[in-house]
Amino acid sequence: MKAPQDVFTEYLANENLKMTPQRRLILDTMLKQEGHLSSEELYVYVKKRDSSIGQATVYRTLKLLSDSGLVEPLDFADGVTRYEPSYGKDHHDHLICERCGKNIEILDDTIERRQEELAAEHGFTLLKHKMYLYGICADCRK
Amino acid sequence: MKAPQDVFTEYLANENLKMTPQRRLILDTMLKQEGHLSSEELYVYVKKRDSSIGQATVYRTLKLLSDSGLVEPLDFADGVTRYEPSYGKDHHDHLICERCGKNIEILDDTIERRQEELAAEHGFTLLKHKMYLYGICADCRK
DNA sequence: TTTCGTGCAAACTATTTGCATATCA
DNA sequence: TGATATGCAAATAGTTTGCACGAAA
């Protein structure tokens, strides 16, 4: 599997876009973080490494990373778009504790298959789906 | 089953809030519309019936309707929160055409059941879920 | 008759964009 | 060299909020 940095560089070249130190740094920072980062959060980390980088560049780069398939936007419906590295990772959905915010990655073949079937039954070609389960985790229920 | 208007009145009384002509009109307008309305869209309809009503009142009332269980907020990830009447209606998910915006209500017992099981396997008590399937419909594929 | 609601406009938050300058290919 | 990227600040879009006045319980 290609390194993410190479994937990004190739994507940029393909689109007649350019690799820059900013883009390299933002991708690197994104990949080093675990879990789900908002643009704002990523911006904070990025600024620690290069305080001259502007917030707009982070927004713009995240869009590129998303278009190139390296990260995936998540939508927990709190008004903030978060991203997670997705390159080389299996698809998964999310199980979220409404009390403590705990966020567990889940995957279920039965559901995935039924989603395909359901779409087909309605004449749709399925492109993607979003599934979020919200509940209270065991710790919070104690 | 109680009338939605009564449900709303009771909810308000319970919360020490008041029924007003505006709230009555907004609920009534919401229920008369089919499908998924944003606050902005609802505001346009509401203004046709009473042009003195302010947009903030529509936002505030939608929140109350949501809290009282009469309507449900939807999140199609386009930056706009939409609502649909949910009182007395069965739960369902959405299958959305990315090209024409067609929006089909779907429901699948197998998926619903697996969602419960998945949550339980992780120690969660499931409160709710969101599932959106995105694809291209037959018409748009022609 | 007091608490709550309303309309208005201003405030807010997340994100996007215009522009002059700086940088990559 | 010429197209693209950057940082900044201003602009945008959806939504929320402060306030003085008006209305429901």
PDB file of C-alpha atoms in Angstrom, chain A:
ATOM      1  CA  MET A   1       0.000   0.000   0.000  1.00  0.00           C
ATOM      2  CA  LYS A   2       1.240   3.442  -0.874  1.00  0.00           C
ATOM      3  CA  ALA A   3       2.102   5.866   1.856  1.00  0.00           C
ATOM      4  CA  PRO A   4      -0.613   8.448   2.481  1.00  0.00           C
ATOM      5  CA  GLN A   5       1.820  11.227   1.665  1.00  0.00           C
ATOM      6  CA  ASP A   6       2.386   9.723  -1.764  1.00  0.00           C
ATOM      7  CA  VAL A   7      -1.307   9.253  -2.336  1.00  0.00           C
ATOM      8  CA  PHE A   8      -1.823  12.913  -1.564  1.00  0.00           C
ATOM      9  CA  THR A   9       0.993  14.063  -3.797  1.00  0.00           C
ATOM     10  CA  GLU A  10      -0.326  11.982  -6.658  1.00  0.00           C
ATOM     11  CA  TYR A  11      -3.835  13.240  -6.142  1.00  0.00           C
ATOM     12  CA  LEU A  12      -2.620  16.811  -6.225  1.00  0.00           C
ATOM     13  CA  ALA A  13      -0.561  16.249  -9.373  1.00  0.00           C
ATOM     14  CA  ASN A  14      -3.556  14.658 -11.037  1.00  0.00           C
ATOM     15  CA  GLU A  15      -5.671  17.686 -10.303  1.00  0.00           C
ATOM     16  CA  ASN A  16      -2.958  20.096 -11.347  1.00  0.00           C
ATOM     17  CA  LEU A  17      -2.558  21.196  -7.779  1.00  0.00           C
ATOM     18  CA  LYS A  18       0.645  21.654  -5.881  1.00  0.00           C
ATOM     19  CA  MET A  19       2.245  20.095  -2.877  1.00  0.00           C
ATOM     20  CA  THR A  20       3.229  22.675  -0.299  1.00  0.00           C
ATOM     21  CA  PRO A  21       4.861  22.557   3.124  1.00  0.00           C
ATOM     22  CA  GLN A  22       1.548  23.579   4.647  1.00  0.00           C
ATOM     23  CA  ARG A  23      -0.315  20.706   3.052  1.00  0.00           C
ATOM     24  CA  ARG A  24       2.389  18.264   4.042  1.00  0.00           C
ATOM     25  CA  LEU A  25       2.305  19.454   7.622  1.00  0.00           C
ATOM     26  CA  ILE A  26      -1.474  19.377   7.861  1.00  0.00           C
ATOM     27  CA  LEU A  27      -1.683  15.833   6.507  1.00  0.00           C
ATOM     28  CA  ASP A  28       1.074  14.677   8.816  1.00  0.00           C
ATOM     29  CA  THR A  29      -0.573  16.254  11.830  1.00  0.00           C
ATOM     30  CA  MET A  30      -3.938  14.778  10.941  1.00  0.00           C
ATOM     31  CA  LEU A  31      -2.515  11.277  10.678  1.00  0.00           C
ATOM     32  CA  LYS A  32      -0.676  11.545  13.964  1.00  0.00           C
ATOM     33  CA  GLN A  33      -3.849  12.271  15.872  1.00  0.00           C
ATOM     34  CA  GLU A  34      -6.152   9.515  16.933  1.00  0.00           C
ATOM     35  CA  GLY A  35      -9.822   9.721  16.393  1.00  0.00           C
ATOM     36  CA  HIS A  36     -12.043  12.511  15.255  1.00  0.00           C
ATOM     37  CA  LEU A  37     -10.742  16.006  14.778  1.00  0.00           C
ATOM     38  CA  SER A  38     -12.618  19.097  13.820  1.00  0.00           C
ATOM     39  CA  SER A  39     -10.936  21.607  11.559  1.00  0.00           C
ATOM     40  CA  GLU A  40     -10.599  23.924  14.523  1.00  0.00           C
ATOM     41  CA  GLU A  41      -8.957  21.236  16.673  1.00  0.00           C
ATOM     42  CA  LEU A  42      -6.603  20.268  13.898  1.00  0.00           C
ATOM     43  CA  TYR A  43      -5.733  23.928  13.424  1.00  0.00           C
ATOM     44  CA  VAL A  44      -4.600  24.144  17.042  1.00  0.00           C
ATOM     45  CA  TYR A  45      -2.267  21.169  16.624  1.00  0.00           C
ATOM     46  CA  VAL A  46      -0.977  22.478  13.327  1.00  0.00           C
ATOM     47  CA  LYS A  47      -0.232  25.882  14.781  1.00  0.00           C
ATOM     48  CA  LYS A  48       1.959  24.318  17.438  1.00  0.00           C
ATOM     49  CA  ARG A  49       4.228  23.104  14.675  1.00  0.00           C
ATOM     50  CA  ASP A  50       4.002  26.161  12.446  1.00  0.00           C
ATOM     51  CA  SER A  51       2.333  29.163  13.932  1.00  0.00           C
ATOM     52  CA  SER A  52       2.246  30.994  10.635  1.00  0.00           C
ATOM     53  CA  ILE A  53      -0.353  28.691   9.120  1.00  0.00           C
ATOM     54  CA  GLY A  54      -3.766  30.193   8.692  1.00  0.00           C
ATOM     55  CA  GLN A  55      -7.054  28.594   9.587  1.00  0.00           C
ATOM     56  CA  ALA A  56      -8.385  28.882   6.045  1.00  0.00           C
ATOM     57  CA  THR A  57      -5.547  26.714   4.828  1.00  0.00           C
ATOM     58  CA  VAL A  58      -6.580  23.990   7.246  1.00  0.00           C
ATOM     59  CA  TYR A  59     -10.154  24.149   6.002  1.00  0.00           C
ATOM     60  CA  ARG A  60      -9.017  24.084   2.390  1.00  0.00           C
ATOM     61  CA  THR A  61      -6.592  21.238   2.961  1.00  0.00           C
ATOM     62  CA  LEU A  62      -9.143  19.125   4.797  1.00  0.00           C
ATOM     63  CA  LYS A  63     -11.401  19.413   1.783  1.00  0.00           C
ATOM     64  CA  LEU A  64      -8.581  18.195  -0.443  1.00  0.00           C
ATOM     65  CA  LEU A  65      -7.793  15.339   1.913  1.00  0.00           C
ATOM     66  CA  SER A  66     -11.423  14.393   1.890  1.00  0.00           C
ATOM     67  CA  ASP A  67     -11.639  14.529  -1.907  1.00  0.00           C
ATOM     68  CA  SER A  68      -8.537  12.423  -2.214  1.00  0.00           C
ATOM     69  CA  GLY A  69     -10.010   9.751   0.028  1.00  0.00           C
ATOM     70  CA  LEU A  70      -7.431  10.106   2.779  1.00  0.00           C
ATOM     71  CA  VAL A  71      -9.831  11.317   5.420  1.00  0.00           C
ATOM     72  CA  GLU A  72     -13.539  10.969   5.899  1.00  0.00           C
ATOM     73  CA  PRO A  73     -15.878  13.657   7.166  1.00  0.00           C
ATOM     74  CA  LEU A  74     -18.069  12.666  10.082  1.00  0.00           C
ATOM     75  CA  ASP A  75     -21.265  14.328  11.074  1.00  0.00           C
ATOM     76  CA  PHE A  76     -22.298  13.926  14.687  1.00  0.00           C
ATOM     77  CA  ALA A  77     -24.903  16.638  14.220  1.00  0.00           C
ATOM     78  CA  ASP A  78     -23.444  19.085  16.689  1.00  0.00           C
ATOM     79  CA  GLY A  79     -22.794  21.659  14.017  1.00  0.00           C
ATOM     80  CA  VAL A  80     -19.139  20.769  13.629  1.00  0.00           C
ATOM     81  CA  THR A  81     -17.713  18.575  10.905  1.00  0.00           C
ATOM     82  CA  ARG A  82     -15.104  16.176  12.184  1.00  0.00           C
ATOM     83  CA  TYR A  83     -12.678  14.102  10.175  1.00  0.00           C
ATOM     84  CA  GLU A  84     -10.971  10.792  10.646  1.00  0.00           C
ATOM     85  CA  PRO A  85      -8.154   9.192   8.668  1.00  0.00           C
ATOM     86  CA  SER A  86      -9.755   6.650   6.365  1.00  0.00           C
ATOM     87  CA  TYR A  87      -6.981   5.597   4.014  1.00  0.00           C
ATOM     88  CA  GLY A  88      -6.315   1.907   4.394  1.00  0.00           C
ATOM     89  CA  LYS A  89      -8.883   1.643   7.151  1.00  0.00           C
ATOM     90  CA  ASP A  90     -11.994  -0.475   6.970  1.00  0.00           C
ATOM     91  CA  HIS A  91     -15.323   1.224   6.741  1.00  0.00           C
ATOM     92  CA  HIS A  92     -17.166   1.442  10.032  1.00  0.00           C
ATOM     93  CA  ASP A  93     -20.045   3.203  11.697  1.00  0.00           C
ATOM     94  CA  HIS A  94     -20.233   4.821  15.093  1.00  0.00           C
ATOM     95  CA  LEU A  95     -21.821   4.067  18.420  1.00  0.00           C
ATOM     96  CA  ILE A  96     -21.851   7.174  20.566  1.00  0.00           C
ATOM     97  CA  CYS A  97     -22.547   7.665  24.266  1.00  0.00           C
ATOM     98  CA  GLU A  98     -24.739  10.697  24.650  1.00  0.00           C
ATOM     99  CA  ARG A  99     -23.519  11.290  28.163  1.00  0.00           C
ATOM    100  CA  CYS A 100     -19.728  10.993  28.022  1.00  0.00           C
ATOM    101  CA  GLY A 101     -19.154  11.215  24.280  1.00  0.00           C
ATOM    102  CA  LYS A 102     -17.464   7.826  24.102  1.00  0.00           C
ATOM    103  CA  ASN A 103     -17.278   6.833  20.477  1.00  0.00           C
ATOM    104  CA  ILE A 104     -17.000   3.215  19.435  1.00  0.00           C
ATOM    105  CA  GLU A 105     -16.401   2.012  15.913  1.00  0.00           C
ATOM    106  CA  ILE A 106     -18.820  -0.663  14.826  1.00  0.00           C
ATOM    107  CA  LEU A 107     -19.287  -2.803  11.782  1.00  0.00           C
ATOM    108  CA  ASP A 108     -21.947  -5.339  11.007  1.00  0.00           C
ATOM    109  CA  ASP A 109     -22.096  -7.420   7.856  1.00  0.00           C
ATOM    110  CA  THR A 110     -25.788  -8.102   8.182  1.00  0.00           C
ATOM    111  CA  ILE A 111     -26.587  -4.405   8.258  1.00  0.00           C
ATOM    112  CA  GLU A 112     -24.210  -3.572   5.440  1.00  0.00           C
ATOM    113  CA  ARG A 113     -25.784  -6.249   3.277  1.00  0.00           C
ATOM    114  CA  ARG A 114     -29.341  -5.194   4.032  1.00  0.00           C
ATOM    115  CA  GLN A 115     -28.477  -1.613   3.186  1.00  0.00           C
ATOM    116  CA  GLU A 116     -27.367  -2.697  -0.277  1.00  0.00           C
ATOM    117  CA  GLU A 117     -30.495  -4.776  -0.710  1.00  0.00           C
ATOM    118  CA  LEU A 118     -32.787  -2.016   0.462  1.00  0.00           C
ATOM    119  CA  ALA A 119     -31.263   0.475  -1.935  1.00  0.00           C
ATOM    120  CA  ALA A 120     -31.515  -2.008  -4.795  1.00  0.00           C
ATOM    121  CA  GLU A 121     -35.169  -2.706  -3.972  1.00  0.00           C
ATOM    122  CA  HIS A 122     -35.853   0.964  -4.584  1.00  0.00           C
ATOM    123  CA  GLY A 123     -33.844   1.084  -7.771  1.00  0.00           C
ATOM    124  CA  PHE A 124     -30.954   2.932  -6.161  1.00  0.00           C
ATOM    125  CA  THR A 125     -27.279   2.408  -6.675  1.00  0.00           C
ATOM    126  CA  LEU A 126     -25.878   2.812  -3.204  1.00  0.00           C
ATOM    127  CA  LEU A 127     -22.899   5.142  -2.992  1.00  0.00           C
ATOM    128  CA  LYS A 128     -22.423   5.515   0.717  1.00  0.00           C
ATOM    129  CA  HIS A 129     -24.268   5.564   3.968  1.00  0.00           C
ATOM    130  CA  LYS A 130     -24.094   7.100   7.366  1.00  0.00           C
ATOM    131  CA  MET A 131     -25.205   5.271  10.452  1.00  0.00           C
ATOM    132  CA  TYR A 132     -24.870   6.595  13.951  1.00  0.00           C
ATOM    133  CA  LEU A 133     -26.202   4.812  17.011  1.00  0.00           C
ATOM    134  CA  TYR A 134     -26.752   6.942  20.072  1.00  0.00           C
ATOM    135  CA  GLY A 135     -27.155   5.564  23.557  1.00  0.00           C
ATOM    136  CA  ILE A 136     -25.788   5.418  27.066  1.00  0.00           C
ATOM    137  CA  CYS A 137     -22.705   3.350  27.735  1.00  0.00           C
ATOM    138  CA  ALA A 138     -22.282   0.904  30.592  1.00  0.00           C
ATOM    139  CA  ASP A 139     -19.995   3.218  32.569  1.00  0.00           C
ATOM    140  CA  CYS A 140     -22.450   6.086  32.429  1.00  0.00           C
ATOM    141  CA  ARG A 141     -25.377   3.880  33.346  1.00  0.00           C
ATOM    142  CA  LYS A 142     -23.843   2.825  36.686  1.00  0.00           C
TER     143      LYS A 142
END
